[in-house]
Amino acid sequence: MKKMRKIFAVLLTLAMVLGMSMTSFATEPTAKITVNGLDANATVTYKQIIKPNTQTATGWEFVDKADITAFGDNYTQDDEQVVLWKLIKMVSGNTTVQNMPANTVAFSASEFQTAVGNITTNKTPGTTENVNTVTENNGTKTISWDVTSAGVYVVNADSKKQDGKSTAYTYSPMAAYISFGGYDTKTGVPSSLENANITAKSTTVDITKSDSETDKVVEVGKTVTYDVTTKIPFVSATNNITSFKLIDTIDGAEYVKYNNPDNENDPNNGKVHVTGTIGTTTFDQYVDIVKDKNDKDTITIDLSKYLENNAHANQTVNLSYDATVTSLEVNNSVIPADGKNNYRPAEDRLYTGTVTLTKTGKSNETLKDAKFVLKRTDKEEYAIVSKNNAGNTYSVTGWTSSLATAKASGLMVTDNNGKIVVKGLDDSKTYEFKEIEAPKGYSINETNSTVSWDTEGAGKDAATRTGSASMVDSKLSALPSTGGIGTTIFTIAGCVIMIAAAGLFFASRKKSDNK
């Protein structure tokens, strides 16, 4: 702002001193207004509010007299030069310049910012103004365009989210000062204009939440990395915040707690490890888990120190932390809090897939009372499940490497329709049903049944991702029958011979003992 004041002071005083003798201005050369620090979806509009006029006391005038009232309801068109003198004194650092009335009081920075915010801008830079848009490596955007007159321009930026409706960022109104770069020594006409570079300052924060599961389907027990992206807001007279925090709330998962294996007394043990970057600055925070009013786990990341002196204003913030899925659906949200503005939370949802096993016999009859466990194929682990109240459905609650444990805590039984429904699975993984006990009269199928995901892939609804598997059992074999006594007679005869042999053995021993 100090630089702007100096430029504006030079501009106005130089124009006032040198411009008084000019009867008219020749066609001014071209200068460029450049707005930096915009986000990718931002657009700009502008309006010139002050232009040169050598016939006035200040050497300047308002382009649109109606804009005079933006500086206060008590100002009329007759107060044009009064308002301009107050502006000149503001940008000159309260210094009195030549011909300035003695009672002139400078506008304050907040008064000027409020006035600029009261002016409606409606001109969009077009092709005739050599508009140029450049996207920087850090994702921000720069827009520049040409103007052909010295003076003061009000610039507004707006950004819409991809839906084209809701606002991503709101930027503070900006002022661009186009000053004279040089003069023709003979005519006093400016021979060049100075370019104006301004940086957009966002006053509301867009925040996005994402996770490492791109298709939004995950299994219970999996650890997911969550990412938050936002920007450090600009502190101004109208947005004089002193605090900036991000409050994250999770339901259906548990934050992963830090544990230092080398130091059980580490004060960070039991806290959530948050890693982050702000511009080129990296940092770590260890934050406590607390319950909100709805008894949900929350963590708070405090970024207040990065507001100081606007050293990090508009810089992108990236945060990461981990959570382990514990339920069939995970709801996660994060919202900025600065003690002044109200923001909408950014939300992220994860879902788990559902698979159905169908058990039949060779004649396609459904088989009930077949018992199974569910196995992951990428590692020797079996699902631990709980049975749901509604229907013959089971939910995964964890995993074990012990088949014995799975038989005790993960056994599932087919219903009257020969079906088992299991919830809490990830469609990016392959699962198998392993039969533990076959229905009465049937043999166990030793070949596991692999799950096929029916709705896997892009464009499918993550909330209804399903898979299926099937297995056929064979009946147990029976001994053949000839219609007669079969082997029974041979069994009886064998028993008689064994009894007779035993009697002879003991009788012979008795005779031997008597001798």
Coordinates of C-alpha atoms in Angstrom, one line a residue:
M1 CA 0.0 0.0 0.0
K2 CA 2.9 2.4 0.8
K3 CA 4.2 1.8 -2.7
M4 CA 0.8 2.5 -4.2
R5 CA 0.6 5.7 -2.1
K6 CA 3.9 6.9 -3.4
I7 CA 3.0 6.1 -7.0
F8 CA -0.4 7.8 -6.7
A9 CA 1.2 10.9 -5.0
V10 CA 3.7 11.3 -7.8
L11 CA 1.0 10.7 -10.3
L12 CA -1.4 13.3 -9.0
T13 CA 1.1 16.0 -8.0
L14 CA 3.1 15.6 -11.3
A15 CA -0.1 15.8 -13.2
M16 CA -1.3 18.8 -11.2
V17 CA 2.0 20.7 -11.7
L18 CA 2.7 19.9 -15.3
G19 CA -0.8 19.4 -16.4
M20 CA -2.1 22.9 -15.6
S21 CA -0.5 24.3 -18.6
M22 CA -1.9 21.7 -21.0
T23 CA -5.1 22.6 -22.8
S24 CA -5.6 19.0 -23.9
F25 CA -4.1 15.6 -23.7
A26 CA -2.9 13.8 -26.7
T27 CA -3.6 10.1 -27.1
E28 CA -1.9 8.4 -24.2
P29 CA 0.3 5.5 -24.8
T30 CA -0.6 2.0 -23.5
A31 CA -0.1 0.7 -20.0
K32 CA -0.8 -2.8 -18.6
I33 CA -2.8 -3.7 -15.5
T34 CA -1.8 -7.1 -14.1
V35 CA -3.7 -9.0 -11.4
N36 CA -1.7 -11.8 -9.7
G37 CA -2.7 -14.5 -7.3
L38 CA -6.0 -15.4 -8.7
D39 CA -7.3 -19.0 -8.5
A40 CA -7.8 -21.0 -11.6
N41 CA -11.6 -20.2 -12.0
A42 CA -11.3 -16.5 -11.3
T43 CA -12.5 -13.7 -13.7
V44 CA -12.0 -10.0 -13.4
T45 CA -14.0 -6.8 -14.1
Y46 CA -12.9 -3.2 -13.9
K47 CA -13.9 0.4 -14.2
Q48 CA -11.8 3.6 -14.5
I49 CA -13.1 6.0 -11.8
I50 CA -10.6 8.9 -12.0
K51 CA -9.0 10.4 -15.2
P52 CA -6.8 13.4 -16.0
N53 CA -8.4 16.8 -16.4
T54 CA -6.0 19.8 -16.5
Q55 CA -8.8 22.3 -16.1
T56 CA -9.5 21.2 -12.5
A57 CA -7.8 22.3 -9.3
T58 CA -6.3 18.8 -8.7
G59 CA -5.7 18.0 -12.4
W60 CA -8.1 15.1 -12.1
E61 CA -11.8 14.3 -12.3
F62 CA -14.2 11.4 -11.7
V63 CA -15.1 9.6 -14.9
D64 CA -18.6 8.9 -13.5
K65 CA -19.8 11.6 -11.1
A66 CA -22.1 9.1 -9.4
D67 CA -19.0 7.4 -8.0
I68 CA -18.3 10.4 -5.8
T69 CA -21.0 9.2 -3.4
A70 CA -19.1 5.9 -2.9
F71 CA -16.8 7.9 -0.7
G72 CA -19.6 9.0 1.6
D73 CA -23.3 9.7 1.4
N74 CA -22.7 13.3 2.3
Y75 CA -20.6 14.0 -0.9
T76 CA -22.2 15.4 -4.0
Q77 CA -20.9 16.2 -7.4
D78 CA -20.0 19.6 -6.2
D79 CA -17.6 18.0 -3.7
E80 CA -15.6 16.3 -6.5
Q81 CA -12.4 18.2 -5.9
V82 CA -12.7 17.9 -2.1
V83 CA -12.8 14.1 -2.5
L84 CA -9.9 14.2 -4.9
W85 CA -7.8 16.3 -2.5
K86 CA -8.5 13.9 0.3
L87 CA -7.4 11.0 -1.9
I88 CA -4.2 12.9 -2.9
K89 CA -3.4 13.5 0.7
M90 CA -4.0 9.8 1.6
V91 CA -1.7 8.5 -1.1
S92 CA 1.0 11.1 -0.3
G93 CA 1.2 9.9 3.2
N94 CA -0.7 12.9 4.7
T95 CA 1.8 15.3 3.1
T96 CA 0.3 18.6 2.0
V97 CA 1.1 19.2 -1.7
Q98 CA 1.0 22.4 -3.8
N99 CA -2.4 24.2 -3.9
M100 CA -4.0 21.7 -1.5
P101 CA -6.5 23.3 0.8
A102 CA -5.2 23.7 4.4
N103 CA -8.2 21.9 6.0
T104 CA -7.9 18.8 3.9
V105 CA -8.1 15.5 5.9
A106 CA -6.9 12.4 4.2
F107 CA -9.1 9.4 3.7
S108 CA -8.1 6.5 5.9
A109 CA -7.2 3.2 4.3
S110 CA -10.4 1.6 5.6
E111 CA -12.5 4.4 4.2
F112 CA -10.9 4.1 0.9
Q113 CA -11.3 0.3 0.9
T114 CA -15.0 0.7 1.7
A115 CA -15.4 3.3 -1.0
V116 CA -13.8 1.1 -3.6
G117 CA -16.1 -1.7 -2.5
N118 CA -19.1 0.5 -3.1
I119 CA -18.2 0.9 -6.8
T120 CA -19.7 -1.5 -9.3
T121 CA -17.4 -2.8 -12.0
N122 CA -18.9 -4.1 -15.2
K123 CA -16.2 -4.1 -17.9
T124 CA -14.5 -7.4 -18.7
P125 CA -11.1 -7.2 -20.4
G126 CA -11.6 -8.1 -24.0
T127 CA -9.5 -9.0 -27.0
T128 CA -9.1 -5.4 -28.1
E129 CA -7.3 -4.8 -24.8
N130 CA -4.8 -7.6 -25.3
V131 CA -6.0 -9.6 -22.4
N132 CA -3.6 -12.3 -21.4
T133 CA -4.1 -15.2 -18.9
V134 CA -1.2 -17.2 -17.4
T135 CA -1.5 -20.1 -15.0
E136 CA 1.4 -20.3 -12.7
N137 CA 3.1 -23.5 -11.5
N138 CA 1.5 -23.2 -8.1
G139 CA -2.0 -23.3 -9.6
T140 CA -2.7 -19.6 -9.3
K141 CA -3.6 -17.4 -12.3
T142 CA -2.5 -14.0 -13.6
I143 CA -4.7 -11.9 -15.8
S144 CA -3.4 -8.7 -17.6
W145 CA -4.8 -6.3 -20.1
D146 CA -4.0 -2.9 -21.7
V147 CA -5.5 0.5 -20.8
T148 CA -4.8 3.8 -22.6
S149 CA -5.3 6.4 -19.9
A150 CA -3.7 7.4 -16.7
G151 CA -5.8 7.4 -13.6
V152 CA -7.3 5.1 -11.0
Y153 CA -9.1 1.9 -11.9
V154 CA -11.2 -0.3 -9.6
V155 CA -10.7 -4.0 -10.2
N156 CA -12.9 -6.8 -8.8
A157 CA -12.3 -10.5 -9.0
D158 CA -14.7 -13.3 -8.6
S159 CA -14.4 -17.0 -8.6
K160 CA -17.0 -19.7 -9.1
K161 CA -16.7 -23.3 -8.3
Q162 CA -16.9 -25.8 -11.1
D163 CA -20.7 -26.0 -10.8
G164 CA -20.6 -22.3 -12.0
K165 CA -23.0 -21.3 -9.2
S166 CA -21.5 -21.4 -5.8
T167 CA -18.6 -19.1 -4.9
A168 CA -15.1 -20.4 -4.4
Y169 CA -13.3 -17.2 -3.4
T170 CA -14.4 -13.7 -2.8
Y171 CA -11.6 -11.1 -3.3
S172 CA -11.2 -7.7 -1.8
P173 CA -11.8 -4.8 -4.2
M174 CA -8.6 -3.6 -5.7
A175 CA -7.3 -0.3 -7.0
A176 CA -4.8 0.0 -9.9
Y177 CA -2.9 3.3 -10.3
I178 CA -1.7 4.0 -13.8
S179 CA 0.8 6.9 -13.6
F180 CA 2.9 8.9 -16.1
G181 CA 6.3 7.4 -17.0
G182 CA 7.6 10.4 -18.9
Y183 CA 6.8 13.7 -20.8
D184 CA 7.5 15.3 -24.0
T185 CA 9.7 18.2 -23.0
K186 CA 8.2 20.5 -25.6
T187 CA 4.5 19.8 -25.3
G188 CA 4.2 18.5 -21.8
V189 CA 2.2 15.5 -23.0
P190 CA 3.0 12.2 -21.3
S191 CA 5.2 10.1 -23.5
S192 CA 4.7 6.8 -21.6
L193 CA 2.5 5.3 -18.9
E194 CA 3.6 3.1 -15.9
N195 CA 2.2 -0.4 -15.7
A196 CA 0.2 -1.4 -12.6
N197 CA 0.7 -4.7 -10.8
I198 CA -1.7 -5.7 -8.1
T199 CA -2.1 -8.9 -6.1
A200 CA -5.6 -10.3 -5.5
K201 CA -6.4 -10.8 -1.8
S202 CA -9.1 -13.4 -1.0
T203 CA -11.4 -12.6 2.0
T204 CA -13.4 -15.8 2.0
V205 CA -11.8 -19.2 1.8
D206 CA -12.6 -22.1 -0.5
I207 CA -11.7 -25.4 1.0
T208 CA -11.6 -28.8 -0.6
K209 CA -11.4 -32.2 1.1
S210 CA -10.3 -35.4 -0.6
D211 CA -8.9 -38.8 0.2
S212 CA -6.6 -41.5 -1.2
E213 CA -9.6 -43.6 -2.4
T214 CA -10.3 -42.2 -5.8
D215 CA -13.4 -44.3 -6.4
K216 CA -14.7 -43.6 -2.9
V217 CA -15.1 -47.3 -2.0
V218 CA -13.1 -48.7 0.8
E219 CA -13.1 -51.7 3.2
V220 CA -13.6 -51.6 6.9
G221 CA -10.2 -51.6 8.6
K222 CA -8.3 -49.8 5.9
T223 CA -6.3 -46.7 6.7
V224 CA -7.0 -43.7 4.4
T225 CA -5.0 -40.5 3.9
Y226 CA -7.2 -37.4 3.9
D227 CA -6.1 -34.2 2.2
V228 CA -7.3 -30.6 2.8
T229 CA -6.5 -27.7 0.4
T230 CA -7.3 -24.1 1.2
K231 CA -5.6 -20.6 1.2
I232 CA -4.4 -18.3 3.9
P233 CA -6.8 -15.3 3.9
F234 CA -5.7 -11.7 3.5
V235 CA -6.0 -9.5 6.6
S236 CA -7.3 -6.1 5.8
A237 CA -9.2 -3.2 7.4
T238 CA -12.4 -4.8 6.5
N239 CA -11.3 -8.4 7.2
N240 CA -9.2 -7.8 10.4
I241 CA -9.1 -11.4 11.6
T242 CA -6.5 -12.5 14.1
S243 CA -7.3 -16.2 14.1
F244 CA -7.5 -18.9 11.4
K245 CA -8.2 -22.5 12.2
L246 CA -9.4 -25.6 10.3
I247 CA -11.8 -27.8 12.3
D248 CA -12.0 -31.4 11.0
T249 CA -14.8 -33.8 12.0
I250 CA -15.0 -37.5 11.2
D251 CA -17.7 -40.1 11.7
G252 CA -17.3 -43.7 10.7
A253 CA -13.6 -43.8 11.1
E254 CA -10.9 -43.2 13.7
Y255 CA -8.0 -40.7 13.4
V256 CA -4.7 -42.5 13.4
K257 CA -2.9 -41.6 16.6
Y258 CA 0.8 -40.9 16.7
N259 CA 3.0 -43.3 18.6
N260 CA 6.7 -42.9 19.1
P261 CA 8.1 -46.4 19.5
D262 CA 11.4 -45.1 20.9
N263 CA 9.8 -42.9 23.6
E264 CA 6.7 -43.8 25.5
N265 CA 6.8 -40.4 27.2
D266 CA 6.7 -38.4 24.0
P267 CA 4.1 -35.7 24.6
N268 CA 2.8 -36.1 21.1
N269 CA 1.8 -39.8 21.6
G270 CA -1.9 -40.2 21.3
K271 CA -2.3 -37.1 19.1
V272 CA -3.0 -36.9 15.4
H273 CA 0.1 -36.1 13.2
V274 CA -0.8 -33.5 10.6
T275 CA 1.7 -32.7 7.9
G276 CA 1.4 -29.5 5.8
T277 CA 2.8 -27.1 3.4
I278 CA 2.1 -23.4 3.0
G279 CA 3.8 -22.1 -0.2
T280 CA 7.3 -23.5 0.2
T281 CA 7.1 -23.8 4.0
T282 CA 6.6 -27.3 5.4
F283 CA 5.4 -28.0 8.9
D284 CA 4.1 -30.7 11.3
Q285 CA 1.4 -30.3 13.9
Y286 CA 0.3 -32.8 16.6
V287 CA -3.3 -32.1 17.6
D288 CA -5.6 -33.5 20.2
I289 CA -8.8 -35.5 19.4
V290 CA -11.8 -34.0 21.1
K291 CA -15.6 -34.7 21.0
D292 CA -17.9 -32.1 19.4
K293 CA -21.5 -31.4 20.7
N294 CA -22.7 -34.4 18.6
D295 CA -20.1 -36.7 20.2
K296 CA -18.1 -37.0 17.0
D297 CA -14.3 -36.9 16.9
T298 CA -12.8 -33.6 15.8
I299 CA -9.3 -32.2 15.4
T300 CA -8.3 -28.5 15.1
I301 CA -5.4 -27.3 13.0
D302 CA -4.3 -23.8 14.1
L303 CA -2.9 -21.7 11.2
S304 CA -3.2 -18.3 13.0
K305 CA 0.5 -17.5 13.0
Y306 CA 0.6 -17.5 9.2
L307 CA -1.7 -14.4 9.2
E308 CA 1.0 -12.2 10.6
N309 CA 2.0 -9.3 8.4
N310 CA 0.2 -11.0 5.5
A311 CA 3.4 -12.8 4.8
H312 CA 1.5 -15.9 3.6
A313 CA -1.7 -14.2 2.3
N314 CA -3.3 -16.1 -0.6
Q315 CA -0.7 -18.9 -0.3
T316 CA -2.1 -22.4 -0.8
V317 CA -2.3 -24.6 2.2
N318 CA -2.1 -28.4 1.9
L319 CA -2.7 -30.7 4.9
S320 CA -2.6 -34.5 5.3
Y321 CA -3.5 -36.9 8.0
D322 CA -4.7 -40.5 8.3
A323 CA -7.8 -42.2 9.6
T324 CA -8.9 -45.9 9.8
V325 CA -12.3 -46.9 8.5
T326 CA -14.5 -48.4 11.2
S327 CA -18.0 -48.3 9.7
L328 CA -19.9 -49.0 6.4
E329 CA -19.9 -45.3 5.6
V330 CA -17.5 -42.5 6.5
N331 CA -18.5 -38.9 6.7
N332 CA -15.7 -36.4 7.0
S333 CA -15.9 -32.5 6.9
V334 CA -13.6 -29.6 7.5
I335 CA -14.6 -25.9 8.0
P336 CA -12.5 -22.8 8.4
A337 CA -13.0 -20.7 11.5
D338 CA -11.6 -17.1 11.9
G339 CA -14.0 -15.7 14.5
K340 CA -15.6 -13.4 12.1
N341 CA -16.8 -14.9 8.8
N342 CA -19.2 -17.8 8.3
Y343 CA -18.0 -20.6 5.9
R344 CA -19.5 -23.7 4.5
P345 CA -17.7 -26.9 5.3
A346 CA -16.0 -29.1 2.7
E347 CA -17.2 -32.6 2.9
D348 CA -15.9 -36.0 1.8
R349 CA -17.7 -39.3 1.9
L350 CA -16.5 -42.9 1.6
Y351 CA -18.6 -46.0 1.2
T352 CA -18.0 -49.7 1.5
G353 CA -19.0 -52.4 -1.1
T354 CA -21.5 -55.2 -0.6
V355 CA -21.1 -58.8 -1.9
T356 CA -23.7 -61.6 -2.1
L357 CA -22.9 -65.3 -2.1
T358 CA -25.4 -67.8 -3.5
K359 CA -25.1 -71.4 -2.5
T360 CA -26.8 -74.1 -4.7
G361 CA -26.8 -77.8 -5.3
K362 CA -26.2 -79.5 -8.7
S363 CA -29.9 -79.3 -9.6
N364 CA -29.8 -75.5 -8.9
E365 CA -31.7 -75.9 -5.6
T366 CA -30.7 -73.3 -3.0
L367 CA -28.9 -74.7 0.0
K368 CA -29.3 -73.3 3.5
D369 CA -27.1 -73.8 6.6
A370 CA -23.9 -73.8 4.6
K371 CA -21.2 -72.2 6.7
F372 CA -18.5 -69.9 5.3
V373 CA -15.7 -67.5 6.1
L374 CA -14.5 -64.7 3.8
K375 CA -10.8 -64.5 2.8
R376 CA -8.8 -61.7 1.2
T377 CA -6.6 -62.9 -1.6
D378 CA -3.9 -60.3 -1.3
K379 CA -2.9 -61.5 2.1
E380 CA -3.8 -64.4 4.4
E381 CA -6.5 -62.7 6.3
Y382 CA -10.1 -63.5 7.1
A383 CA -13.0 -61.3 7.9
I384 CA -14.3 -60.9 11.4
V385 CA -18.0 -60.1 11.1
S386 CA -21.1 -59.1 13.1
K387 CA -24.6 -60.1 12.0
N388 CA -27.0 -57.3 11.3
N389 CA -30.6 -57.3 12.6
A390 CA -32.2 -56.8 9.1
G391 CA -32.1 -59.9 6.9
N392 CA -29.2 -62.4 6.6
T393 CA -26.5 -59.7 6.3
Y394 CA -23.2 -59.4 8.0
S395 CA -20.8 -56.4 8.4
V396 CA -17.1 -56.7 8.5
T397 CA -15.6 -55.3 11.7
G398 CA -12.0 -56.4 11.3
W399 CA -9.6 -58.9 10.0
T400 CA -7.5 -61.8 11.4
S401 CA -4.7 -64.0 10.1
S402 CA -6.1 -66.9 12.1
L403 CA -8.5 -69.3 10.5
A404 CA -9.5 -70.6 13.9
T405 CA -10.4 -67.0 15.0
A406 CA -12.4 -66.5 11.8
K407 CA -14.3 -69.7 12.4
A408 CA -15.2 -68.4 15.9
S409 CA -15.9 -64.7 15.0
G410 CA -16.4 -64.6 11.2
L411 CA -18.6 -67.6 10.5
M412 CA -21.5 -66.9 8.2
V413 CA -24.5 -69.1 7.4
T414 CA -26.6 -69.2 4.2
D415 CA -30.3 -68.5 4.7
N416 CA -33.4 -70.3 3.2
N417 CA -32.5 -68.7 -0.1
G418 CA -29.0 -70.0 0.0
K419 CA -27.6 -66.5 0.4
I420 CA -25.1 -64.6 2.5
V421 CA -24.7 -60.8 2.2
V422 CA -21.5 -59.2 3.4
K423 CA -21.0 -55.4 3.8
G424 CA -17.8 -53.4 4.4
L425 CA -15.6 -54.4 1.5
D426 CA -13.4 -52.7 -1.1
D427 CA -14.1 -53.2 -4.8
S428 CA -10.4 -52.7 -5.6
K429 CA -9.7 -56.0 -3.7
T430 CA -10.4 -59.6 -4.5
Y431 CA -12.2 -61.8 -1.9
E432 CA -13.0 -65.5 -1.7
F433 CA -15.7 -67.4 0.2
K434 CA -14.3 -70.5 1.9
E435 CA -16.7 -73.2 2.8
I436 CA -16.2 -74.5 6.4
E437 CA -19.3 -76.8 6.8
A438 CA -21.6 -78.1 4.0
P439 CA -25.4 -78.5 4.5
K440 CA -26.5 -81.9 5.7
G441 CA -26.2 -84.5 3.0
Y442 CA -23.7 -82.5 1.0
S443 CA -19.9 -82.5 0.8
I444 CA -17.7 -79.5 1.3
N445 CA -16.6 -77.7 -1.9
E446 CA -12.9 -77.4 -1.5
T447 CA -12.6 -74.8 -4.3
N448 CA -13.1 -71.3 -2.9
S449 CA -15.6 -69.0 -4.7
T450 CA -14.1 -65.7 -5.9
V451 CA -16.1 -62.4 -5.7
S452 CA -16.8 -60.6 -9.0
W453 CA -17.5 -56.9 -8.6
D454 CA -20.6 -56.2 -10.7
T455 CA -20.5 -52.4 -10.7
E456 CA -16.8 -51.7 -10.4
G457 CA -15.3 -48.8 -12.4
A458 CA -15.6 -45.1 -13.2
G459 CA -19.0 -43.6 -13.4
K460 CA -20.6 -46.0 -11.0
D461 CA -22.3 -45.0 -7.8
A462 CA -19.9 -45.6 -4.9
A463 CA -22.8 -45.8 -2.4
T464 CA -24.3 -48.9 -4.2
R465 CA -21.1 -50.7 -5.3
T466 CA -21.9 -54.5 -5.3
G467 CA -20.3 -57.8 -6.1
S468 CA -21.4 -61.5 -6.2
A469 CA -20.1 -65.0 -5.9
S470 CA -21.7 -68.5 -6.2
M471 CA -20.9 -72.0 -5.2
V472 CA -22.3 -75.4 -6.0
D473 CA -22.1 -78.4 -3.6
S474 CA -22.4 -82.1 -4.4
K475 CA -24.4 -84.7 -2.4
L476 CA -22.6 -87.3 -0.3
S477 CA -22.2 -90.8 -2.0
A478 CA -24.0 -93.8 -0.5
L479 CA -22.9 -97.6 -0.5
P480 CA -24.6 -99.6 -3.3
S481 CA -27.4 -102.0 -2.4
T482 CA -28.0 -105.5 -4.0
G483 CA -31.5 -106.2 -2.5
G484 CA -30.2 -109.2 -0.3
I485 CA -28.5 -109.4 3.0
G486 CA -25.3 -108.1 1.3
T487 CA -22.3 -108.0 3.6
T488 CA -24.2 -108.5 6.8
I489 CA -23.8 -112.3 6.8
F490 CA -20.1 -112.0 6.3
T491 CA -19.8 -109.6 9.2
I492 CA -21.7 -111.9 11.6
A493 CA -19.6 -114.9 10.5
G494 CA -16.4 -113.0 11.1
C495 CA -17.5 -112.1 14.6
V496 CA -18.3 -115.8 15.4
I497 CA -14.9 -117.0 14.2
M498 CA -13.1 -114.3 16.3
I499 CA -15.1 -115.3 19.4
A500 CA -14.3 -119.0 18.9
A501 CA -10.6 -118.3 18.4
A502 CA -10.5 -116.3 21.6
G503 CA -12.2 -119.2 23.5
L504 CA -9.7 -121.8 22.2
F505 CA -6.7 -119.5 23.1
F506 CA -7.8 -119.1 26.7
A507 CA -8.6 -122.9 27.1
S508 CA -5.2 -123.9 25.8
R509 CA -3.5 -121.5 28.3
K510 CA -5.4 -123.0 31.2
K511 CA -4.3 -126.6 30.4
S512 CA -0.7 -125.4 30.1
D513 CA -0.9 -123.7 33.5
N514 CA -2.3 -127.0 35.2
K515 CA 0.7 -129.0 34.1

